[in-house]
Amino acid sequence: MTTLPDFRLETYFSRWEFAARYHLTASDAQSMRVDELLALAEPADREAFQSLHLGYTQTYGAPALREAIAGTYDTRGADDVLCFAGAEEGIYIAMRVLLGADDHAIVVTPNYQSAETVPLSICEVTGVPLDPDDRWSLDIERVAAAIRPKTRVISINFPHNPTGKMLERDRYDALVALCRRHGIWLFSDEVYRPLGPPGTEHLPQAADVYERGISLGVMSKAYGLPGLRIGWIACADRALLQKMERYKHYLSICNSGPSEQLALIALKARDTILEKNRRIVGDNLTLLDAFFAEWPEHFDWYRPDGGCVAFPRYLGAGTVEAFAADLVEQAGVLLLPAEHYRSELAPTPIDRFRIGFGRADCAVAVAALGDYLRR
Ligand SMILES: Cc1ncc(COP(=O)(O)O)c(C=O)c1O
């Protein structure tokens, strides 16, 4: 058990996210302005936004929003959805509710830091690494070997931050079967779903295929709307949802009403927004394929399976930290070096960096990176 350490990635972003000229490590898709989103709305929803009463809202989330979120699942209804202030609040509350001091959790490494530090602040945690030498594969036998009598949660995240790995379908099914056999909760961070280049095949959502599957979703990534701070958990277990709702009374209490209405509008325009963002991601990936082909002595490129981030290897002179620091100072291009993905649970590669390709200005940022390398 440990206290919560600084969130390294967020600390780095506090310094650089709004200071760097080119954010080439963003983990969200292209965002939009309020008027652009409202232009996609049905007239009644636009009117509802403009005449919204700014009182408290329901802790579970607005009924129409929960209904729209449930519509993104095959088998879940509005009552199986609890909204949060972003995905981050969902991670925190879920772990606090699911785990006690005597429990044990299993977490994939590397990871979005709170995936391991929140459980580590509660109980014992085992890390199971993705294999960087085998296309970031997850060995389900290794997960099985880590299970203890007290294991209560297995936590995964596919498409994965930072590698862009998508677990293969047969391994996913084996993982679900393993959890079911042991009665373990499968906490599945699905925030990068359904993003990827056009035609990406996504895994089923955990809440659709497993009675103890907990699906974490959000408006931040695929929809490009992180400023709304609307996330959710979908789960078939309503008693668990209610415990999480009680915990939420100690944190955000309820979501922002304007954000709920804007999220509803975005979900109703889901096909339009996702098609646009998938096209941007597809075009940017083509661009990155060409860029990395041009610099084989400097980088080793692993083309991600989904999402909008990747984790290439830095092969150039010096450390990747020194490279990233000089790059942002000299050329204003922000990358995220691997040290921010260091894990307390398992060794993680130290020669990588996260690159983001969800945004429309990716080409300009990559051009600035190319100019820097040529200099
Ligand atoms: C895997 C993963 N989960 C959760 C989050 C938190 O999302 P939000 O900013 O919407 O709270 C992030 C943000 O980068 C993430 O990458």
Coordinates of C-alpha atoms and ligand atoms in Angstrom, one line a residue:
M1 CA 0.0 0.0 0.0
T2 CA 1.3 3.5 -0.9
T3 CA 0.1 7.0 -0.9
L4 CA -0.9 8.5 -4.3
P5 CA 2.3 9.8 -6.0
D6 CA 2.4 12.7 -8.4
F7 CA 0.7 11.8 -11.7
R8 CA 3.9 12.1 -13.8
L9 CA 2.2 12.4 -17.2
E10 CA -0.2 15.1 -15.9
T11 CA 2.6 16.9 -14.2
Y12 CA 4.5 17.0 -17.4
F13 CA 1.4 18.3 -19.2
S14 CA 0.9 21.0 -16.6
R15 CA 4.3 22.3 -17.6
W16 CA 4.0 21.9 -21.4
E17 CA 0.5 21.1 -22.8
F18 CA -0.4 24.8 -23.2
A19 CA 3.1 26.1 -23.6
A20 CA 4.4 24.0 -26.5
R21 CA 3.5 25.2 -30.0
Y22 CA 2.8 21.7 -31.4
H23 CA 1.1 19.1 -29.2
L24 CA 2.3 16.0 -30.9
T25 CA 1.5 13.7 -28.0
A26 CA -2.2 14.5 -27.5
S27 CA -4.3 11.5 -26.6
D28 CA -7.6 12.9 -27.9
A29 CA -9.1 13.2 -31.4
Q30 CA -9.7 16.6 -33.0
S31 CA -12.0 18.7 -30.8
M32 CA -14.6 21.3 -31.9
R33 CA -16.2 24.6 -30.8
V34 CA -19.5 24.7 -29.0
D35 CA -21.1 26.4 -32.1
E36 CA -19.8 23.6 -34.3
L37 CA -21.2 20.9 -32.1
L38 CA -24.6 22.8 -31.8
A39 CA -24.7 22.9 -35.6
L40 CA -24.9 19.1 -35.5
A41 CA -27.9 19.1 -33.0
E42 CA -31.5 18.5 -33.7
P43 CA -33.4 21.8 -33.1
A44 CA -35.1 20.6 -29.9
D45 CA -31.7 19.6 -28.4
R46 CA -30.1 22.9 -29.3
E47 CA -33.1 24.8 -27.7
A48 CA -32.8 22.6 -24.6
F49 CA -29.1 23.5 -24.3
Q50 CA -29.8 27.3 -24.6
S51 CA -32.7 27.2 -22.1
L52 CA -31.0 24.8 -19.7
H53 CA -31.7 25.4 -16.0
L54 CA -28.3 25.6 -14.2
G55 CA -29.2 23.7 -11.1
Y56 CA -27.7 20.5 -9.7
T57 CA -28.2 17.4 -11.9
Q58 CA -28.9 13.8 -11.1
T59 CA -25.9 11.9 -9.7
Y60 CA -26.3 9.0 -12.0
G61 CA -26.4 11.4 -15.0
A62 CA -29.3 12.9 -17.0
P63 CA -31.7 10.1 -18.0
A64 CA -31.5 11.0 -21.8
L65 CA -27.7 11.0 -21.6
R66 CA -27.6 7.6 -19.9
E67 CA -30.1 6.3 -22.6
A68 CA -27.8 7.6 -25.4
I69 CA -24.7 6.0 -23.7
A70 CA -26.5 2.7 -23.3
G71 CA -27.2 2.9 -27.0
T72 CA -23.5 2.5 -27.7
Y73 CA -23.6 -1.0 -26.0
D74 CA -25.2 -4.2 -27.4
T75 CA -26.9 -5.4 -24.3
R76 CA -26.9 -2.6 -21.6
G77 CA -29.7 -0.2 -20.8
A78 CA -29.8 3.2 -19.2
D79 CA -30.0 1.7 -15.7
D80 CA -26.7 0.0 -16.3
V81 CA -24.8 3.4 -16.8
L82 CA -23.4 5.7 -14.2
C83 CA -21.8 9.0 -15.4
F84 CA -18.6 10.6 -14.0
A85 CA -16.6 13.7 -14.3
G86 CA -14.3 12.3 -17.0
A87 CA -13.0 8.8 -17.1
E88 CA -10.5 9.6 -14.4
E89 CA -13.2 9.9 -11.7
G90 CA -14.5 6.5 -12.8
I91 CA -11.1 4.9 -12.4
Y92 CA -10.7 6.3 -8.9
I93 CA -14.2 5.5 -7.7
A94 CA -14.3 2.0 -9.2
M95 CA -11.0 1.0 -7.5
R96 CA -12.1 2.5 -4.2
V97 CA -15.4 0.6 -4.3
L98 CA -14.1 -2.7 -5.6
L99 CA -10.9 -3.1 -3.5
G100 CA -10.1 -3.3 0.2
A101 CA -6.8 -3.5 2.0
D102 CA -6.8 -7.3 2.0
D103 CA -7.6 -7.7 -1.7
H104 CA -5.3 -8.1 -4.7
A105 CA -5.4 -6.6 -8.2
I106 CA -3.7 -7.3 -11.5
V107 CA -2.9 -4.5 -13.8
V108 CA -1.3 -4.5 -17.3
T109 CA 1.9 -2.5 -17.7
P110 CA 2.8 0.0 -19.0
N111 CA -0.3 1.9 -18.2
Y112 CA -2.1 5.2 -17.7
Q113 CA -0.7 5.9 -14.3
S114 CA -3.8 5.9 -12.2
A115 CA -4.6 2.4 -13.4
E116 CA -1.9 1.2 -11.1
T117 CA -1.4 3.9 -8.5
V118 CA -5.0 4.0 -7.4
P119 CA -5.2 0.3 -6.6
L120 CA -1.6 0.4 -5.2
S121 CA -2.9 3.0 -2.7
I122 CA -5.4 0.4 -1.5
C123 CA -3.9 -3.1 -1.7
E124 CA -1.3 -5.4 -3.2
V125 CA -1.1 -5.2 -7.0
T126 CA 0.7 -7.4 -9.6
G127 CA 1.8 -6.0 -12.9
V128 CA 1.6 -8.1 -16.1
P129 CA 3.7 -6.5 -18.8
L130 CA 2.8 -6.2 -22.5
D131 CA 5.8 -7.7 -24.4
P132 CA 7.6 -5.0 -26.4
D133 CA 9.5 -7.6 -28.4
D134 CA 6.3 -9.4 -29.5
R135 CA 4.1 -6.6 -30.8
W136 CA 3.1 -5.7 -27.2
S137 CA 1.3 -9.0 -26.7
L138 CA -0.4 -9.9 -23.4
D139 CA 0.4 -13.4 -22.2
I140 CA -2.9 -14.6 -20.7
E141 CA -1.1 -17.5 -19.0
R142 CA 1.0 -14.9 -17.2
V143 CA -2.2 -13.2 -16.1
A144 CA -3.6 -16.6 -14.9
A145 CA -0.3 -17.3 -13.0
A146 CA -0.6 -13.9 -11.2
I147 CA -4.1 -14.8 -9.8
R148 CA -4.2 -15.2 -6.0
P149 CA -7.2 -16.3 -3.8
K150 CA -7.7 -12.6 -2.9
T151 CA -7.6 -11.3 -6.5
R152 CA -10.7 -9.2 -7.0
V153 CA -9.9 -7.1 -10.1
I154 CA -8.0 -7.5 -13.4
S155 CA -7.5 -4.1 -15.1
I156 CA -7.0 -3.8 -18.8
N157 CA -7.0 -1.0 -21.4
F158 CA -7.4 -1.7 -25.1
P159 CA -6.9 0.1 -27.5
H160 CA -3.9 0.7 -25.2
N161 CA -2.3 3.9 -24.0
P162 CA 0.5 4.4 -24.9
T163 CA 1.2 1.6 -27.4
G164 CA -2.0 1.5 -29.5
K165 CA -2.1 -2.3 -29.0
M166 CA -5.5 -4.0 -29.4
L167 CA -5.7 -7.4 -27.6
E168 CA -6.4 -10.2 -30.1
R169 CA -10.0 -11.4 -29.9
D170 CA -9.1 -15.0 -28.9
R171 CA -6.9 -13.7 -26.0
Y172 CA -9.7 -11.3 -24.9
D173 CA -12.2 -14.2 -24.8
A174 CA -9.7 -16.3 -22.8
L175 CA -9.3 -13.4 -20.4
V176 CA -13.0 -13.1 -19.9
A177 CA -13.3 -16.8 -19.4
L178 CA -10.5 -16.7 -16.8
C179 CA -12.2 -13.9 -14.9
R180 CA -15.5 -15.7 -15.0
R181 CA -13.9 -18.9 -13.7
H182 CA -12.5 -17.1 -10.7
G183 CA -15.3 -14.6 -10.2
I184 CA -12.9 -11.7 -10.8
W185 CA -14.1 -8.2 -11.9
L186 CA -12.8 -7.2 -15.3
F187 CA -12.2 -3.5 -15.3
S188 CA -11.9 -2.6 -19.0
D189 CA -10.7 0.9 -19.8
E190 CA -12.3 1.4 -23.2
V191 CA -11.8 5.2 -23.6
Y192 CA -10.0 4.9 -26.9
R193 CA -12.8 2.8 -28.4
P194 CA -14.1 3.3 -31.0
L195 CA -11.2 5.2 -32.4
G196 CA -8.7 4.0 -35.0
P197 CA -8.3 4.3 -38.8
P198 CA -11.5 3.5 -40.9
G199 CA -12.1 -0.2 -40.8
T200 CA -10.5 -0.9 -37.3
E201 CA -12.1 -4.0 -35.7
H202 CA -12.8 -3.3 -32.1
L203 CA -13.2 -5.8 -29.2
P204 CA -16.6 -6.3 -27.6
Q205 CA -17.2 -4.1 -24.6
A206 CA -16.6 -5.9 -21.3
A207 CA -20.1 -4.9 -19.9
D208 CA -21.7 -6.5 -23.0
V209 CA -20.0 -9.9 -22.7
Y210 CA -19.4 -10.5 -19.0
E211 CA -21.7 -10.1 -16.0
R212 CA -18.7 -8.7 -13.9
G213 CA -17.3 -6.7 -16.8
I214 CA -16.9 -3.0 -16.1
S215 CA -16.6 -0.8 -19.2
L216 CA -15.1 2.6 -18.8
G217 CA -16.1 5.1 -21.5
V218 CA -15.7 8.8 -22.1
M219 CA -16.4 11.7 -24.4
S220 CA -12.8 12.8 -24.3
K221 CA -10.9 10.6 -26.8
A222 CA -12.9 9.3 -29.8
Y223 CA -15.3 12.2 -29.8
G224 CA -12.6 14.8 -29.1
L225 CA -14.6 16.4 -26.3
P226 CA -12.4 16.2 -23.2
G227 CA -13.5 19.7 -22.0
L228 CA -17.0 18.3 -21.3
R229 CA -15.6 16.1 -18.6
I230 CA -18.2 13.4 -19.2
G231 CA -17.2 9.8 -18.6
W232 CA -19.2 6.8 -17.5
I233 CA -19.1 3.2 -16.4
A234 CA -21.4 0.6 -17.8
C235 CA -21.9 -2.6 -15.9
A236 CA -24.7 -5.2 -15.6
D237 CA -24.3 -5.2 -11.8
R238 CA -26.6 -2.5 -10.5
A239 CA -25.6 -3.0 -6.8
L240 CA -22.0 -2.2 -7.8
L241 CA -23.2 0.9 -9.7
Q242 CA -25.1 2.1 -6.7
K243 CA -22.0 1.8 -4.5
M244 CA -20.1 3.8 -7.0
E245 CA -22.9 6.4 -7.1
R246 CA -22.7 6.7 -3.3
Y247 CA -18.9 7.3 -3.6
K248 CA -19.5 10.0 -6.2
H249 CA -21.4 12.0 -3.6
Y250 CA -18.0 12.6 -2.0
L251 CA -16.4 13.8 -5.2
S252 CA -18.1 15.6 -8.1
I253 CA -21.6 14.8 -6.7
C254 CA -23.1 15.3 -10.2
N255 CA -22.0 16.2 -13.7
S256 CA -22.2 19.7 -15.3
G257 CA -25.6 20.2 -16.8
P258 CA -24.3 22.0 -19.9
S259 CA -21.8 19.3 -20.5
E260 CA -24.4 16.6 -20.2
Q261 CA -26.6 18.3 -22.8
L262 CA -23.6 18.8 -25.2
A263 CA -22.6 15.1 -24.7
L264 CA -26.1 14.0 -25.6
I265 CA -25.9 16.1 -28.8
A266 CA -22.5 14.6 -29.6
L267 CA -23.7 11.0 -29.0
K268 CA -26.8 11.7 -31.3
A269 CA -24.3 12.9 -34.0
R270 CA -22.0 10.0 -33.2
D271 CA -21.7 8.7 -36.7
T272 CA -20.7 12.1 -38.2
I273 CA -18.2 12.9 -35.5
L274 CA -16.6 9.4 -35.4
E275 CA -16.4 9.3 -39.2
K276 CA -14.6 12.6 -39.3
N277 CA -12.2 11.6 -36.5
R278 CA -11.4 8.2 -37.9
R279 CA -10.6 9.8 -41.2
I280 CA -8.2 12.2 -39.5
V281 CA -6.6 9.3 -37.6
G282 CA -6.3 7.3 -40.8
D283 CA -4.7 10.1 -42.8
N284 CA -2.3 10.9 -39.9
L285 CA -1.2 7.2 -39.7
T286 CA -0.4 7.2 -43.3
L287 CA 1.7 10.4 -42.7
L288 CA 3.5 8.8 -39.8
D289 CA 4.2 5.6 -41.8
A290 CA 6.0 7.8 -44.4
F291 CA 7.7 9.9 -41.7
F292 CA 9.2 7.0 -39.8
A293 CA 10.2 5.3 -43.1
E294 CA 12.3 8.4 -43.8
W295 CA 14.1 8.2 -40.4
P296 CA 14.9 4.5 -39.8
E297 CA 18.2 5.3 -37.9
H298 CA 16.3 7.5 -35.5
F299 CA 13.1 5.6 -34.8
D300 CA 11.6 2.1 -34.8
W301 CA 7.9 2.4 -35.6
Y302 CA 5.2 0.1 -34.3
R303 CA 2.1 0.9 -36.2
P304 CA -0.8 0.9 -33.6
D305 CA -3.9 -1.3 -34.0
G306 CA -6.3 1.3 -32.7
G307 CA -6.8 4.5 -30.7
C308 CA -4.8 7.6 -31.5
V309 CA -1.5 7.2 -29.7
A310 CA 1.6 5.1 -30.4
F311 CA 4.9 4.3 -28.6
P312 CA 7.8 4.3 -31.1
R313 CA 11.4 3.5 -30.0
Y314 CA 14.0 6.2 -30.1
L315 CA 17.2 5.1 -31.6
G316 CA 19.0 8.4 -31.9
A317 CA 21.9 9.8 -29.9
G318 CA 21.5 10.4 -26.1
T319 CA 18.4 9.5 -24.1
V320 CA 14.8 9.9 -25.3
E321 CA 14.3 12.3 -22.3
A322 CA 17.1 14.6 -23.6
F323 CA 15.8 14.4 -27.1
A324 CA 12.2 15.3 -26.1
A325 CA 13.4 18.1 -23.8
D326 CA 15.6 19.7 -26.6
L327 CA 12.8 19.2 -29.2
V328 CA 10.2 21.1 -27.2
E329 CA 12.7 23.8 -26.2
Q330 CA 14.1 24.3 -29.7
A331 CA 11.2 23.5 -32.0
G332 CA 8.1 23.7 -29.7
V333 CA 7.1 20.1 -30.5
L334 CA 5.8 18.2 -27.5
L335 CA 6.4 14.4 -27.2
L336 CA 6.1 12.3 -24.1
P337 CA 9.2 10.3 -23.1
A338 CA 8.8 6.8 -21.7
E339 CA 9.9 7.7 -18.2
H340 CA 6.3 9.0 -17.6
Y341 CA 5.1 5.4 -18.1
R342 CA 7.5 4.0 -15.6
S343 CA 5.8 1.4 -13.5
E344 CA 6.3 0.3 -9.8
L345 CA 5.1 -3.2 -10.8
A346 CA 7.2 -4.3 -13.7
P347 CA 10.1 -3.1 -15.9
T348 CA 8.8 -0.9 -18.8
P349 CA 10.8 0.2 -21.9
I350 CA 12.8 3.3 -21.3
D351 CA 13.7 4.2 -24.9
R352 CA 10.2 5.0 -26.2
F353 CA 8.0 8.1 -26.5
R354 CA 4.3 8.6 -27.0
I355 CA 3.2 10.3 -30.2
G356 CA -0.5 11.3 -30.7
F357 CA -2.1 11.3 -34.1
G358 CA -5.8 12.2 -33.4
R359 CA -5.6 15.9 -34.2
A360 CA -6.0 17.9 -37.5
D361 CA -2.7 19.7 -37.0
C362 CA -0.6 16.5 -36.8
A363 CA 0.9 17.1 -40.3
V364 CA 2.2 20.6 -39.3
A365 CA 3.7 19.2 -36.0
V366 CA 5.4 16.3 -37.9
A367 CA 6.8 18.7 -40.4
A368 CA 8.3 20.7 -37.5
L369 CA 9.7 17.5 -36.1
G370 CA 11.3 16.8 -39.5
D371 CA 12.8 20.3 -39.7
Y372 CA 14.3 19.8 -36.2
L373 CA 15.8 16.5 -37.2
R374 CA 17.3 17.9 -40.4
R375 CA 18.9 20.8 -38.5
Ligands
LIG1 C1 -6.3 5.0 -20.7 C2 -6.9 6.3 -20.1 N1 -7.9 6.2 -19.2 C3 -8.4 7.3 -18.7 C4 -8.0 8.5 -19.0 C5 -8.7 9.7 -18.4 O1 -9.6 10.3 -19.3 P1 -10.3 11.7 -18.9 O2 -9.3 12.8 -19.2 O3 -11.4 11.8 -19.9 O4 -10.7 11.7 -17.5 C6 -7.0 8.7 -20.0 C7 -6.6 10.0 -20.4 O5 -5.6 10.2 -21.1 C8 -6.5 7.5 -20.6 O6 -5.5 7.6 -21.5

